[in-house]
Short mmCIF file of C-alpha atoms in Angstrom, two decimals:
data_model
loop_
_atom_site.label_atom_id
_atom_site.label_comp_id
_atom_site.label_asym_id
_atom_site.label_seq_id
_atom_site.Cartn_x
_atom_site.Cartn_y
_atom_site.Cartn_z
CA UNK A 167 -38.37 -141.12 -72.77
CA UNK A 168 -36.77 -138.95 -75.39
CA UNK A 169 -38.08 -137.59 -78.75
CA UNK A 170 -35.50 -139.09 -80.99
CA UNK A 171 -35.78 -139.13 -84.50
CA UNK A 172 -33.01 -141.52 -85.73
CA UNK A 173 -30.94 -140.03 -89.04
CA UNK A 174 -31.83 -136.26 -88.31
CA UNK A 175 -29.05 -134.01 -87.82
CA UNK A 176 -27.77 -133.18 -84.23
CA UNK A 177 -24.71 -130.79 -85.40
CA UNK A 178 -25.10 -127.23 -86.32
CA UNK A 179 -22.87 -127.70 -89.50
CA UNK A 180 -21.47 -130.96 -91.53
CA UNK A 181 -18.37 -131.84 -89.90
CA UNK A 182 -15.45 -134.47 -91.21
CA UNK A 183 -14.19 -136.76 -88.55
CA UNK A 184 -10.70 -137.98 -88.50
CA UNK A 185 -8.69 -141.32 -87.51
CA UNK A 186 -6.42 -139.79 -84.76
CA UNK A 187 -3.12 -142.00 -84.47
CA UNK A 188 -1.09 -142.29 -81.32
CA UNK A 189 2.06 -143.52 -81.14
CA UNK A 190 4.41 -143.06 -78.22
CA UNK A 191 5.37 -143.21 -74.41
CA UNK A 192 4.82 -141.21 -71.17
CA UNK A 193 6.66 -140.96 -68.09
CA UNK A 194 6.28 -138.72 -64.56
CA UNK A 195 9.74 -137.80 -62.55
CA UNK A 196 11.46 -140.47 -64.73
CA UNK A 197 9.11 -143.23 -63.83
CA UNK A 198 7.20 -144.58 -67.00
CA UNK A 199 3.78 -144.51 -67.03
CA UNK A 200 3.37 -146.53 -70.40
CA UNK A 201 5.42 -147.37 -72.57
CA UNK A 202 5.32 -147.67 -76.87
CA UNK A 203 1.82 -147.46 -77.59
CA UNK A 204 0.55 -147.49 -80.80
CA UNK A 205 -3.13 -147.58 -81.42
CA UNK A 206 -6.00 -146.05 -83.58
CA UNK A 207 -9.13 -143.66 -82.66
CA UNK A 208 -11.19 -144.78 -85.50
CA UNK A 209 -12.80 -142.36 -87.66
CA UNK A 210 -16.42 -141.74 -87.18
CA UNK A 211 -16.97 -144.42 -84.55
CA UNK A 212 -16.47 -144.81 -80.86
CA UNK A 213 -13.07 -146.21 -79.54
CA UNK A 214 -13.26 -147.49 -75.83
CA UNK A 215 -10.52 -147.78 -73.75
CA UNK A 216 -10.42 -150.01 -70.37
CA UNK A 217 -7.84 -150.84 -67.92
CA UNK A 218 -7.07 -151.01 -64.37
CA UNK A 219 -6.68 -147.29 -62.13
CA UNK A 220 -3.06 -145.94 -62.82
CA UNK A 221 -2.52 -147.17 -66.13
CA UNK A 222 -2.54 -143.91 -67.74
CA UNK A 223 -6.18 -143.76 -69.54
CA UNK A 224 -6.86 -140.15 -68.61
CA UNK A 225 -3.63 -139.05 -68.97
CA UNK A 226 -3.89 -140.77 -72.76
CA UNK A 227 -6.91 -138.70 -73.29
CA UNK A 228 -5.89 -135.52 -72.03
CA UNK A 229 -2.72 -135.84 -74.46
CA UNK A 230 -5.02 -136.37 -77.42
CA UNK A 231 -6.96 -133.41 -76.31
CA UNK A 232 -3.75 -131.36 -76.07
CA UNK A 233 -4.21 -130.55 -72.21
CA UNK A 234 -1.25 -130.38 -69.47
CA UNK A 235 -0.97 -133.73 -68.11
CA UNK A 236 2.10 -133.62 -65.43
CA UNK A 237 3.80 -136.44 -67.62
CA UNK A 238 6.39 -136.00 -70.04
CA UNK A 239 5.24 -137.59 -73.40
CA UNK A 240 7.30 -139.04 -76.24
CA UNK A 241 6.04 -139.61 -79.44
CA UNK A 242 3.52 -138.32 -82.18
CA UNK A 243 -0.47 -137.75 -82.23
CA UNK A 244 -1.68 -136.82 -85.54
CA UNK A 245 -4.88 -136.67 -87.30
CA UNK A 246 -5.68 -138.33 -90.64
CA UNK A 247 -5.99 -135.35 -92.44
CA UNK A 248 -2.89 -133.76 -90.82
CA UNK A 249 -5.16 -130.77 -89.05
CA UNK A 250 -4.68 -129.65 -85.72
CA UNK A 251 -6.55 -132.23 -83.23
CA UNK A 252 -7.10 -129.63 -80.02
CA UNK A 253 -9.05 -126.89 -81.92
CA UNK A 254 -11.73 -129.64 -82.86
CA UNK A 255 -11.70 -131.34 -79.67
CA UNK A 256 -14.86 -131.40 -77.30
CA UNK A 257 -14.15 -133.18 -74.04
CA UNK A 258 -16.55 -134.45 -71.56
CA UNK A 259 -15.08 -135.35 -68.10
CA UNK A 260 -16.12 -137.82 -65.35
CA UNK A 261 -18.34 -135.35 -63.92
CA UNK A 262 -20.37 -133.11 -65.58
CA UNK A 263 -18.93 -129.73 -64.84
CA UNK A 264 -21.99 -127.68 -64.83
CA UNK A 265 -21.49 -124.05 -63.44
CA UNK A 266 -23.52 -123.91 -60.58
CA UNK A 267 -24.63 -120.10 -61.01
CA UNK A 268 -25.96 -120.87 -64.15
CA UNK A 269 -29.17 -122.11 -65.54
CA UNK A 270 -29.80 -124.63 -68.29
CA UNK A 271 -29.53 -122.25 -71.17
CA UNK A 272 -26.45 -120.65 -69.74
CA UNK A 273 -24.68 -123.73 -69.27
CA UNK A 274 -25.69 -125.13 -72.95
CA UNK A 275 -24.30 -121.80 -74.49
CA UNK A 276 -21.17 -121.32 -72.20
CA UNK A 277 -18.69 -122.14 -74.59
CA UNK A 278 -19.81 -119.69 -77.32
CA UNK A 279 -20.26 -116.97 -74.27
CA UNK A 280 -16.62 -117.47 -73.15
CA UNK A 281 -15.68 -116.68 -76.65
CA UNK A 282 -17.70 -113.75 -77.23
CA UNK A 283 -19.92 -115.26 -79.59
CA UNK A 284 -23.84 -114.99 -80.28
CA UNK A 285 -25.13 -118.26 -79.33
CA UNK A 286 -27.38 -119.85 -82.30
CA UNK A 287 -30.59 -119.90 -80.31
CA UNK A 288 -32.48 -121.86 -82.85
CA UNK A 289 -29.66 -124.92 -82.42
CA UNK A 290 -29.88 -124.51 -78.72
CA UNK A 291 -33.69 -124.93 -78.79
CA UNK A 292 -33.35 -127.97 -81.33
CA UNK A 293 -30.68 -129.59 -79.14
CA UNK A 294 -32.52 -129.03 -75.88
CA UNK A 295 -35.76 -130.00 -77.12
CA UNK A 296 -34.33 -133.28 -78.51
CA UNK A 297 -32.55 -134.35 -75.22
CA UNK A 298 -35.89 -133.29 -73.10
CA UNK A 299 -34.52 -130.78 -71.29
CA UNK A 300 -36.93 -127.74 -72.57
CA UNK A 301 -38.99 -127.82 -69.11
CA UNK A 302 -35.76 -127.02 -67.25
CA UNK A 303 -34.16 -124.28 -69.21
CA UNK A 304 -34.51 -121.91 -66.07
CA UNK A 305 -33.26 -124.16 -63.76
CA UNK A 306 -29.82 -124.30 -62.20
CA UNK A 307 -27.72 -127.78 -62.10
CA UNK A 308 -28.76 -128.27 -58.14
CA UNK A 309 -32.52 -128.38 -59.38
CA UNK A 310 -31.78 -131.37 -61.94
CA UNK A 311 -31.46 -135.02 -61.24
CA UNK A 312 -28.00 -137.03 -62.36
CA UNK A 313 -29.57 -137.96 -65.90
CA UNK A 314 -30.99 -134.17 -66.66
CA UNK A 315 -27.14 -132.93 -65.69
CA UNK A 316 -25.56 -135.53 -67.97
CA UNK A 317 -27.75 -134.35 -70.90
CA UNK A 318 -27.26 -130.55 -70.32
CA UNK A 319 -23.41 -131.68 -70.31
CA UNK A 320 -24.28 -133.37 -73.69
CA UNK A 321 -26.11 -130.48 -74.98
CA UNK A 322 -23.05 -128.31 -74.26
CA UNK A 323 -20.57 -130.67 -76.07
CA UNK A 324 -23.03 -130.85 -79.15
CA UNK A 325 -23.26 -126.76 -78.96
CA UNK A 326 -19.60 -126.66 -79.81
CA UNK A 327 -20.13 -128.84 -82.95
CA UNK A 328 -16.55 -130.85 -82.94
CA UNK A 329 -15.76 -133.87 -85.07
CA UNK A 330 -13.96 -135.29 -82.46
CA UNK A 331 -15.44 -136.21 -78.77
CA UNK A 332 -13.22 -137.17 -75.99
CA UNK A 333 -15.32 -138.68 -72.32
CA UNK A 334 -13.73 -139.58 -69.62
CA UNK A 335 -16.20 -141.82 -67.82
CA UNK A 336 -18.93 -139.89 -68.51
CA UNK A 337 -21.61 -142.27 -66.99
CA UNK A 338 -19.80 -143.73 -64.01
CA UNK A 339 -22.22 -141.63 -61.36
CA UNK A 340 -25.47 -142.90 -62.99
CA UNK A 341 -27.59 -146.14 -62.07
CA UNK A 342 -27.70 -148.83 -64.28
CA UNK A 343 -30.95 -147.92 -66.13
CA UNK A 344 -30.18 -144.57 -66.74
CA UNK A 345 -26.66 -145.68 -67.60
CA UNK A 346 -28.29 -147.63 -70.35
CA UNK A 347 -30.03 -144.93 -71.22
CA UNK A 348 -27.56 -142.45 -71.58
CA UNK A 349 -25.39 -144.76 -73.48
CA UNK A 350 -28.37 -145.32 -76.41
CA UNK A 351 -28.86 -141.52 -76.08
CA UNK A 352 -24.88 -140.66 -76.66
CA UNK A 353 -24.57 -142.83 -79.49
CA UNK A 354 -27.23 -141.65 -81.57
CA UNK A 355 -26.60 -138.08 -80.77
CA UNK A 356 -22.44 -138.49 -81.64
CA UNK A 357 -22.72 -140.55 -84.80
CA UNK A 358 -20.22 -140.05 -87.29
CA UNK A 359 -18.01 -138.22 -84.54
CA UNK A 360 -14.84 -139.38 -83.46
CA UNK A 361 -15.30 -140.49 -80.29
CA UNK A 362 -12.70 -141.79 -77.53
CA UNK A 363 -14.51 -143.18 -74.69
CA UNK A 364 -12.54 -144.13 -71.12
CA UNK A 365 -14.41 -146.26 -69.31
CA UNK A 366 -14.16 -148.84 -66.40
CA UNK A 367 -17.24 -150.74 -67.96
CA UNK A 368 -16.46 -153.95 -69.80
CA UNK A 369 -20.55 -153.86 -70.54
CA UNK A 370 -20.35 -150.50 -71.70
CA UNK A 371 -17.38 -150.89 -74.10
CA UNK A 372 -19.02 -154.08 -75.46
CA UNK A 373 -22.50 -152.24 -76.49
CA UNK A 374 -20.57 -149.23 -77.67
CA UNK A 375 -17.14 -149.99 -78.97
CA UNK A 376 -16.58 -150.03 -82.90
CA UNK A 377 -13.09 -150.87 -81.76
CA UNK A 378 -11.93 -151.36 -78.11
CA UNK A 379 -8.08 -151.17 -76.49
CA UNK A 380 -7.63 -152.59 -73.27
CA UNK A 381 -4.52 -150.82 -71.66
CA UNK A 382 -2.19 -152.47 -69.05
CA UNK A 383 1.07 -152.31 -67.21
CA UNK A 384 2.71 -154.19 -70.17
CA UNK A 385 1.11 -152.21 -73.06
CA UNK A 386 -2.31 -152.27 -75.12
CA UNK A 387 -4.51 -155.55 -75.84
CA UNK A 388 -7.01 -155.41 -78.57
CA UNK A 389 -9.81 -157.99 -77.75
CA UNK A 390 -11.87 -159.68 -80.29
CA UNK A 391 -15.07 -157.65 -81.57
CA UNK A 392 -18.64 -158.35 -81.95
CA UNK A 393 -19.50 -158.92 -85.60
CA UNK A 394 -22.85 -156.72 -84.85
CA UNK A 395 -22.33 -152.99 -85.25
CA UNK A 396 -22.60 -150.76 -82.19
CA UNK A 397 -24.92 -149.94 -80.58
CA UNK A 398 -25.48 -153.58 -79.00
CA UNK A 399 -28.45 -154.87 -77.02
CA UNK A 400 -27.55 -155.61 -73.58
CA UNK A 401 -28.78 -158.54 -73.54
CA UNK A 402 -27.19 -159.98 -77.08
CA UNK A 403 -25.26 -162.91 -77.04
CA UNK A 404 -22.12 -161.17 -78.75
CA UNK A 405 -22.49 -158.45 -76.00
CA UNK A 406 -22.58 -160.52 -73.59
CA UNK A 407 -19.18 -162.81 -75.03
CA UNK A 408 -17.45 -159.51 -75.08
CA UNK A 409 -18.16 -158.53 -72.05
CA UNK A 410 -17.13 -161.67 -70.21
CA UNK A 411 -13.96 -161.52 -72.65
CA UNK A 412 -12.96 -157.95 -71.43
CA UNK A 413 -13.69 -158.78 -67.98
CA UNK A 414 -11.00 -161.69 -68.32
CA UNK A 415 -8.50 -159.61 -69.77
CA UNK A 416 -9.22 -157.00 -67.42
CA UNK A 417 -8.29 -159.77 -64.40
CA UNK A 418 -5.40 -161.56 -66.02
CA UNK A 419 -3.39 -158.33 -67.99
CA UNK A 420 -3.88 -156.40 -64.41
#
């Protein structure tokens, strides 16, 4: 489906991806959202966070991004290299958040344009070609399929060339076939970046995670991990076993 060459560079320039350490608690109007969490987002790999609705997954992601959450946070979030985190973050939300009045080219280069920068058009064309978007550069979001829109959002994220990528359920609106294809595409495109993925899908975490955390009202639980590296085959024994264990955890810890 896509002209992907394993091992070739997606980023415009080399970046160093740090470990992110999260320690702390959050409350809303004095009511605890989560208390005394302690975990690391692994450097250069995927850390997947699962949990039932309402336990604070998106709040936690937004805290790492340095965004407003409506909660009171008490704790410390730091990178292993001690450099500020938020300037090095690229965030993809649950929806693609494409600008409906811009075409594909305009959406992919939006960040640079907002900063008053001249986009690197060679890099734009490399990304859009790799993602199969070249025939659609003049189209607006309403003219694109769900998978095409996700690829535009991914191209925009990669244009930012940030070492830390935060993903908030980016595949949840896609059908099963397209979701699997996008998982594989993102896994290649974001190789060596520090990726934090919030998801409700145990199968997704089992395929993509270098580390997995399950957030529940009593804190965090880290399940046993497969011994095979991501991205794992959907039907591999270890993938299915991990998926089943995660589903069991979600049912018993909620």
